[in-house]
Coordinates of N, CA and C in Angstrom, one line a residue:
X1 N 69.0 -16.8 -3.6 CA 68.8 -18.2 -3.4 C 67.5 -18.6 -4.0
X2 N 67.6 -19.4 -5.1 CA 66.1 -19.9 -5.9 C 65.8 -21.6 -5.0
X3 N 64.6 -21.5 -4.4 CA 64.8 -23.2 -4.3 C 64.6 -24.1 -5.5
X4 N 64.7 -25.4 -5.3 CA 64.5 -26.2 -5.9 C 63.9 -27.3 -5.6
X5 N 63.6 -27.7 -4.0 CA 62.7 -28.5 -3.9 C 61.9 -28.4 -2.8
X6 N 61.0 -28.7 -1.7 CA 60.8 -28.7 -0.5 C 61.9 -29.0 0.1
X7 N 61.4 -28.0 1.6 CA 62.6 -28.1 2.6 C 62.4 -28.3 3.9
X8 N 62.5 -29.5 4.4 CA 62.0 -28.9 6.3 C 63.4 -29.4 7.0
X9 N 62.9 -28.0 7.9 CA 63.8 -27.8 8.4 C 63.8 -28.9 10.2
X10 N 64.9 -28.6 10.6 CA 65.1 -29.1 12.5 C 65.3 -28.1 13.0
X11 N 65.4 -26.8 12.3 CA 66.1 -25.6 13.5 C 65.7 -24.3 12.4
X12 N 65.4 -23.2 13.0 CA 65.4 -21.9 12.0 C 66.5 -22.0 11.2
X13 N 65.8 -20.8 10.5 CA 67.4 -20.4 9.4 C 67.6 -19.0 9.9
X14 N 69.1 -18.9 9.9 CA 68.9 -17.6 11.2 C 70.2 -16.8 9.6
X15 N 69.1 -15.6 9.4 CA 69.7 -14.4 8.4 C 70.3 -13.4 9.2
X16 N 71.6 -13.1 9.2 CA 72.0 -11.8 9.3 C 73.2 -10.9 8.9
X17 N 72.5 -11.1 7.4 CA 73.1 -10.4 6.6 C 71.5 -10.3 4.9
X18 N 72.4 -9.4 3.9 CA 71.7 -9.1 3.6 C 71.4 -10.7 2.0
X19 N 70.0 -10.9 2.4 CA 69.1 -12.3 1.6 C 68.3 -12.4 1.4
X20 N 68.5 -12.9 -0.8 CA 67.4 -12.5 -1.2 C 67.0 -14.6 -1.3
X21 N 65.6 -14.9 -1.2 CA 65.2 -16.2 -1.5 C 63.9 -16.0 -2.1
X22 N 63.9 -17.0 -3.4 CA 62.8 -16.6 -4.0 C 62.5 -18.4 -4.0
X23 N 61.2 -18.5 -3.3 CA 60.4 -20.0 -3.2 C 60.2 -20.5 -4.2
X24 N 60.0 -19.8 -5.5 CA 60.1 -20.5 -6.5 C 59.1 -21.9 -6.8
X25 N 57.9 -21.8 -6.0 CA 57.0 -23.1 -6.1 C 57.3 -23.6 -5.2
X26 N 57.7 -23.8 -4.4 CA 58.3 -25.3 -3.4 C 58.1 -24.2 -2.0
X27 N 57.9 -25.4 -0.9 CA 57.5 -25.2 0.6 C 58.9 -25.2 1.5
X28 N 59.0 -24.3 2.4 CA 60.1 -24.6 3.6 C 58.9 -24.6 4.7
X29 N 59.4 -25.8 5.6 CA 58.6 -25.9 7.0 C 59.5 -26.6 8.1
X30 N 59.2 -25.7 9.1 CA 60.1 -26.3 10.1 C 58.9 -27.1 10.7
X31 N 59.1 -28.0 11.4 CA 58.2 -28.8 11.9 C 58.8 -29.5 13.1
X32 N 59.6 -28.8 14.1 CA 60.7 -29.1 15.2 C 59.9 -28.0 16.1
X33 N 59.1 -28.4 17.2 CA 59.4 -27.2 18.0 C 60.3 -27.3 19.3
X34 N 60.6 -26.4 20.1 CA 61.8 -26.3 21.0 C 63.2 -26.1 20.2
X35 N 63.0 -25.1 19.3 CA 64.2 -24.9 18.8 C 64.7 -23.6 19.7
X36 N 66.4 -23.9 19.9 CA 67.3 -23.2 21.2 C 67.9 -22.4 20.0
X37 N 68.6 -22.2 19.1 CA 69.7 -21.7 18.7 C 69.0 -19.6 18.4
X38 N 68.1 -19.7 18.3 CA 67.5 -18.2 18.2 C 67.4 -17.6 19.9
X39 N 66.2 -17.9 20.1 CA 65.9 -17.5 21.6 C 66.3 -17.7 22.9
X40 N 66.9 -19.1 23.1 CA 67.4 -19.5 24.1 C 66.6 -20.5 24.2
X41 N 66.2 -21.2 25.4 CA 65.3 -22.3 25.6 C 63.9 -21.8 26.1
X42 N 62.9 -21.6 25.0 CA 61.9 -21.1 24.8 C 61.0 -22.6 24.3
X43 N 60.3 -22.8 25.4 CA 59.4 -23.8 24.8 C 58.6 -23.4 23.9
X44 N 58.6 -24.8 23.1 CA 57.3 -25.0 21.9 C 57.7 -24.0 20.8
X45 N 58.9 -23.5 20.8 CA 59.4 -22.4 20.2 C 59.5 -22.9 18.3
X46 N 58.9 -22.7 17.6 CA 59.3 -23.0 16.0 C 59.6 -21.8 15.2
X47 N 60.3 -21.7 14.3 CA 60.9 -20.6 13.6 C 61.1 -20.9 12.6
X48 N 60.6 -20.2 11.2 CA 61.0 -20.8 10.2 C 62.8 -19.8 9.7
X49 N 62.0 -18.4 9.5 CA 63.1 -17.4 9.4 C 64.0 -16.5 10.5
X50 N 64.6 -16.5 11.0 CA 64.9 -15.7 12.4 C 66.1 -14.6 11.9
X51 N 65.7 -13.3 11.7 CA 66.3 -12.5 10.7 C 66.1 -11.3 12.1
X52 N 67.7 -11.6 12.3 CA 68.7 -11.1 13.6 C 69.5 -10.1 13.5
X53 N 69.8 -8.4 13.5 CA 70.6 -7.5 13.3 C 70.5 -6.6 12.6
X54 N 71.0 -5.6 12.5 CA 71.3 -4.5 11.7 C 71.3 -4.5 10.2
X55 N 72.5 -5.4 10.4 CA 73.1 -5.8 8.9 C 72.4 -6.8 8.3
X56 N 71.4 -7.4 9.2 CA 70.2 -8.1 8.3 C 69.5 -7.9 7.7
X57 N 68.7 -8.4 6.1 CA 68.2 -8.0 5.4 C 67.4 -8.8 4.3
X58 N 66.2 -9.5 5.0 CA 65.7 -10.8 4.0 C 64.8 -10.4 3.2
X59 N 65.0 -11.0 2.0 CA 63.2 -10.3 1.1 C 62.9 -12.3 0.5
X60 N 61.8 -12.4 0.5 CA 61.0 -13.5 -0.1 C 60.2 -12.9 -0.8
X61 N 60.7 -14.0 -1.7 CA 60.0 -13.7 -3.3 C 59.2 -15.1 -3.5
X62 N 58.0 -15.2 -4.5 CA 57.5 -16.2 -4.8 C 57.3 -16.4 -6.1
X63 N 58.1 -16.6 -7.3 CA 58.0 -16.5 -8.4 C 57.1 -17.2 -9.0
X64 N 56.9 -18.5 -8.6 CA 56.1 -19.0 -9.3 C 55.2 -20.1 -7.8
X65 N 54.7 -19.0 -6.8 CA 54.3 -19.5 -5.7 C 55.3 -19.8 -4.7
X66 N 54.7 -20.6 -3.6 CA 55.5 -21.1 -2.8 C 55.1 -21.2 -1.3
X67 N 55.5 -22.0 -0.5 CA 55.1 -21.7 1.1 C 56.4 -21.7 1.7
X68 N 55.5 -20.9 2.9 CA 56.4 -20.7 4.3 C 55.6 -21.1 5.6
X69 N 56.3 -22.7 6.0 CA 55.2 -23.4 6.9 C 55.7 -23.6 8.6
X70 N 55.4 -22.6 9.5 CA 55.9 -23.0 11.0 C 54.6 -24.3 11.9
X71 N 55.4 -25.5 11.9 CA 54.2 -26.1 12.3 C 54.5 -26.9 13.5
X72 N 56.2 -26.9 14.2 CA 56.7 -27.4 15.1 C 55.8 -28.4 15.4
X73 N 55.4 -29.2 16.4 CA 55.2 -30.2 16.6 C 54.1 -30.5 16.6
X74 N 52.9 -29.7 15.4 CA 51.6 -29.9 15.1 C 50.4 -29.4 15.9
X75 N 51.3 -28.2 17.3 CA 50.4 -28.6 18.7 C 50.2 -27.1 17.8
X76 N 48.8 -26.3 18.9 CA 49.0 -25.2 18.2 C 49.5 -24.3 19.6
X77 N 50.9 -24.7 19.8 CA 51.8 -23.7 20.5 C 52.4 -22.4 20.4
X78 N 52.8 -21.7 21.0 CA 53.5 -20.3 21.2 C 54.5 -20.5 20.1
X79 N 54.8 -19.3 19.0 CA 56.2 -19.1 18.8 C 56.5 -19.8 17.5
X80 N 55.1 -20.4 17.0 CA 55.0 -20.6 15.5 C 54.9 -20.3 14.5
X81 N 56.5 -19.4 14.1 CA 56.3 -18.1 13.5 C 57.4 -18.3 12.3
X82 N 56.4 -17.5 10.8 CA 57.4 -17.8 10.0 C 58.6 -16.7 9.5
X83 N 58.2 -15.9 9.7 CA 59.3 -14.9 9.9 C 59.4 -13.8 11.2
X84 N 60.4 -14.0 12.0 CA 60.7 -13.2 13.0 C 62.1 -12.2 13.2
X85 N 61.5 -11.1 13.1 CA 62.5 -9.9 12.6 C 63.2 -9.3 14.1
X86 N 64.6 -9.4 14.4 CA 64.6 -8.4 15.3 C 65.9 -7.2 15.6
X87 N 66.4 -7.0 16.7 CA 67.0 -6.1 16.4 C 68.0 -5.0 14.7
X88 N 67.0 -4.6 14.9 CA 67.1 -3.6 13.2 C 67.2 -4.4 12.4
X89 N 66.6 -5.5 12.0 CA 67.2 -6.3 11.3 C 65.9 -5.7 10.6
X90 N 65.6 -6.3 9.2 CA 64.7 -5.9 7.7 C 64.2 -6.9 7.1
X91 N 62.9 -7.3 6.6 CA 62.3 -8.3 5.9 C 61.2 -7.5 5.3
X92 N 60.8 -8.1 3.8 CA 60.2 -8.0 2.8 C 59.9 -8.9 2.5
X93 N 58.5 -9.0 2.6 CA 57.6 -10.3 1.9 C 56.8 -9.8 0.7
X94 N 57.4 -10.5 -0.7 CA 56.8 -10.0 -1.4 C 55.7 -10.8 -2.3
X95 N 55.4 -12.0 -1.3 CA 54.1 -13.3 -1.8 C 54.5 -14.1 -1.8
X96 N 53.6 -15.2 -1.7 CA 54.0 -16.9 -1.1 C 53.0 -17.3 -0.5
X97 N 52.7 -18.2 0.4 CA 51.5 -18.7 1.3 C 52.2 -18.9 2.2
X98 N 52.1 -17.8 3.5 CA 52.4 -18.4 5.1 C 51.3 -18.7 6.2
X99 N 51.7 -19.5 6.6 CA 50.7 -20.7 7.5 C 51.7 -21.0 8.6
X100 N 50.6 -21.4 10.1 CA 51.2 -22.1 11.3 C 49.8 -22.5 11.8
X101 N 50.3 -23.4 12.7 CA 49.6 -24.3 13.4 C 48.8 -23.2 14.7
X102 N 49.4 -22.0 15.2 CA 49.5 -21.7 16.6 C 47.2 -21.5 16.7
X103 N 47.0 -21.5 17.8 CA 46.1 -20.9 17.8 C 46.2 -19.5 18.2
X104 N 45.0 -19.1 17.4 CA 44.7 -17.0 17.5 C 44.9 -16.9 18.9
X105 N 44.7 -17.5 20.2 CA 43.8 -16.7 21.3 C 44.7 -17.2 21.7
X106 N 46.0 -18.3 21.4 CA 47.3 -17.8 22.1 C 47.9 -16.2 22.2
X107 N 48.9 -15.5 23.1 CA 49.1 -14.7 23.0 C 50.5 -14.6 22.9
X108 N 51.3 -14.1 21.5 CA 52.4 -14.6 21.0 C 52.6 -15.9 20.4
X109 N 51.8 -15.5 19.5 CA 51.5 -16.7 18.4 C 51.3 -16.6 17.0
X110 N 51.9 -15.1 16.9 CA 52.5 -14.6 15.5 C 52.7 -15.0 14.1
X111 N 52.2 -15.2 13.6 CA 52.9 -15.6 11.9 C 53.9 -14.5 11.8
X112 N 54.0 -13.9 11.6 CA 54.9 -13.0 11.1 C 55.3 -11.6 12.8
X113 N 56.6 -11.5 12.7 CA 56.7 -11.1 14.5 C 58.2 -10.0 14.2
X114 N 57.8 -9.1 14.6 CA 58.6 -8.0 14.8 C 59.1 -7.2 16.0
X115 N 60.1 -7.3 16.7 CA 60.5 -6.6 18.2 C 62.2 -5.7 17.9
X116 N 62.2 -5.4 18.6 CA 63.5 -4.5 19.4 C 63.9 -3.9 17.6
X117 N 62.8 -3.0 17.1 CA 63.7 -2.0 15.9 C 63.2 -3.3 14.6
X118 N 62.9 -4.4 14.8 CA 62.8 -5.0 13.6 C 61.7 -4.5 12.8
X119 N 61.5 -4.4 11.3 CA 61.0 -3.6 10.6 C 60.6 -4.8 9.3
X120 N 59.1 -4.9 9.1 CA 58.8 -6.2 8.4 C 57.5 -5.1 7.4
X121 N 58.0 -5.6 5.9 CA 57.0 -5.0 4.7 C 56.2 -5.8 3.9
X122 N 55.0 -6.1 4.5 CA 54.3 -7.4 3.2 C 53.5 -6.6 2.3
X123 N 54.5 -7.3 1.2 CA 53.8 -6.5 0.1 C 52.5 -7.8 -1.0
X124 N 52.9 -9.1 -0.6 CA 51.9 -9.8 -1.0 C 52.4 -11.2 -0.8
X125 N 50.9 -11.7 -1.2 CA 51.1 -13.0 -0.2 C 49.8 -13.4 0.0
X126 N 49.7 -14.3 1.2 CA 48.5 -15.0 1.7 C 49.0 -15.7 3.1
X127 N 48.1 -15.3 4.0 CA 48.4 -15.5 5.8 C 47.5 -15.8 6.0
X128 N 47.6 -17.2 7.4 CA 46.8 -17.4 7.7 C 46.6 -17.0 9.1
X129 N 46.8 -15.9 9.5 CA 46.8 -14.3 10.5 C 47.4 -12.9 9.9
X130 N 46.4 -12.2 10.2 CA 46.1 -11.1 10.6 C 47.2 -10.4 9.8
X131 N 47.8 -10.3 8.9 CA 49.2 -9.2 8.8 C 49.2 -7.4 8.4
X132 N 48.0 -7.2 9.0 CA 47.9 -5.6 8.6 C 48.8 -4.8 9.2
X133 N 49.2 -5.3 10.6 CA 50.4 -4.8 11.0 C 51.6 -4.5 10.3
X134 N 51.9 -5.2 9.6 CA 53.1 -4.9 8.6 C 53.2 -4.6 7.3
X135 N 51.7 -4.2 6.7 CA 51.3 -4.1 5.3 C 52.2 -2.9 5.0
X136 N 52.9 -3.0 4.1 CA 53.9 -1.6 3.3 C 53.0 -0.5 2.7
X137 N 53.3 0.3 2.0 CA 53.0 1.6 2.1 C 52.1 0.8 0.7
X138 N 50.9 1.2 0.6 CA 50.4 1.3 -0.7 C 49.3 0.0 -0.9
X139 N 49.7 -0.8 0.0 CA 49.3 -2.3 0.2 C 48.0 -2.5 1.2
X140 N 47.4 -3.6 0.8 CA 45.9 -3.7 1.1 C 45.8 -5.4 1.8
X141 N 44.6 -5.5 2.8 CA 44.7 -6.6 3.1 C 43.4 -7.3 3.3
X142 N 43.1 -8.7 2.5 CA 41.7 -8.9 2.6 C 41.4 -9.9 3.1
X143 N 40.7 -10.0 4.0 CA 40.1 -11.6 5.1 C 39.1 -11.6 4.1
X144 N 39.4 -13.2 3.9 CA 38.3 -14.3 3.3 C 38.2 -15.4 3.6
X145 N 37.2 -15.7 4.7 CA 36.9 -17.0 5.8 C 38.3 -16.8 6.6
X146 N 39.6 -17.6 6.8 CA 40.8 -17.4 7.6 C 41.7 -17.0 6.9
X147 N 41.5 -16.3 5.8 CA 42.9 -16.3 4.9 C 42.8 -14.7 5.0
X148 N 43.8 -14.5 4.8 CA 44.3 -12.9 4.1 C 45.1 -12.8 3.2
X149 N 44.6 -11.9 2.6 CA 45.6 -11.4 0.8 C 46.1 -10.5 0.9
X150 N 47.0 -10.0 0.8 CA 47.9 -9.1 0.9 C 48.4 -8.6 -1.0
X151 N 47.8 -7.5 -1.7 CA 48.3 -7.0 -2.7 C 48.4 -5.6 -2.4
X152 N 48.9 -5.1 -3.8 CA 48.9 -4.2 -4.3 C 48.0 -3.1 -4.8

């Protein structure tokens, strides 16, 4: 899937199967929080990717740039997360700009969030948290003022 224009969303996009999306310049942002159809009724809950299963398998690509924006209802709440991987499911970030509203000293307030076997590779990119956690094999990560770079 190439986009073609900006996209915001009312609800995650929930992957589970195997999907490739390349941003191609253009932004997706959910900007809904209390979204139910992922977690259940999880307040203040925003999701942009919700990449669910086994047989799931997302890679973002940024060909010629691109964002990935969780900003639910502008608050900086819990759960404003742009890609959230879980049961065995797989995601590859391979560059783009991801951003959320949440604040740091919330706890579970993830840009990028991995549970039960989920398995997440940034290989580049730019975050505005922390993603050393999931930096791929070979890959480097550099804070400069709140940003982080993620290359090769």
């Amino acid at each position: 899937v190439k986009l073609g224009a900006n996209i915001t969303l009312t609800d995650a996009i929930t992957i589970n199967k195997t999907v490739t999306i390349d941003l191609n310049g253009y932004a997706i942002e959910n900007k809904t929080a209390n979204n139910t159809t992922q977690l259940g009724n999880v307040a203040d809950e925003c999701i942009v990717f919700f990449v669910d299963g086994a047989e799931a398998n997302l890679t973002l690509n940024a060909t010629n740039g691109g964002k990935v924006i969780a900003t639910g209802d502008g608050s900086t709440s819990y759960y404003n997360t742009a890609v959230w991987v879980t049961n065995g499911a797989t995601a590859t970030i391979n560059g783009g700009e991801y951003s959320n509203t949440a604040d740091p000293a919330n706890d579970g307030c993830d840009l990028i969030y991995g549970r039960d076997g989920g398995k997440i590779y940034v290989k580049g990119g730019t975050f505005n948290f922390d993603p050393t956690a999931w930096l791929a094999e070979g890959c480097t990560a550099t804070k400069n003022g709140s940003t982080w770079t993620v290359s090769k």
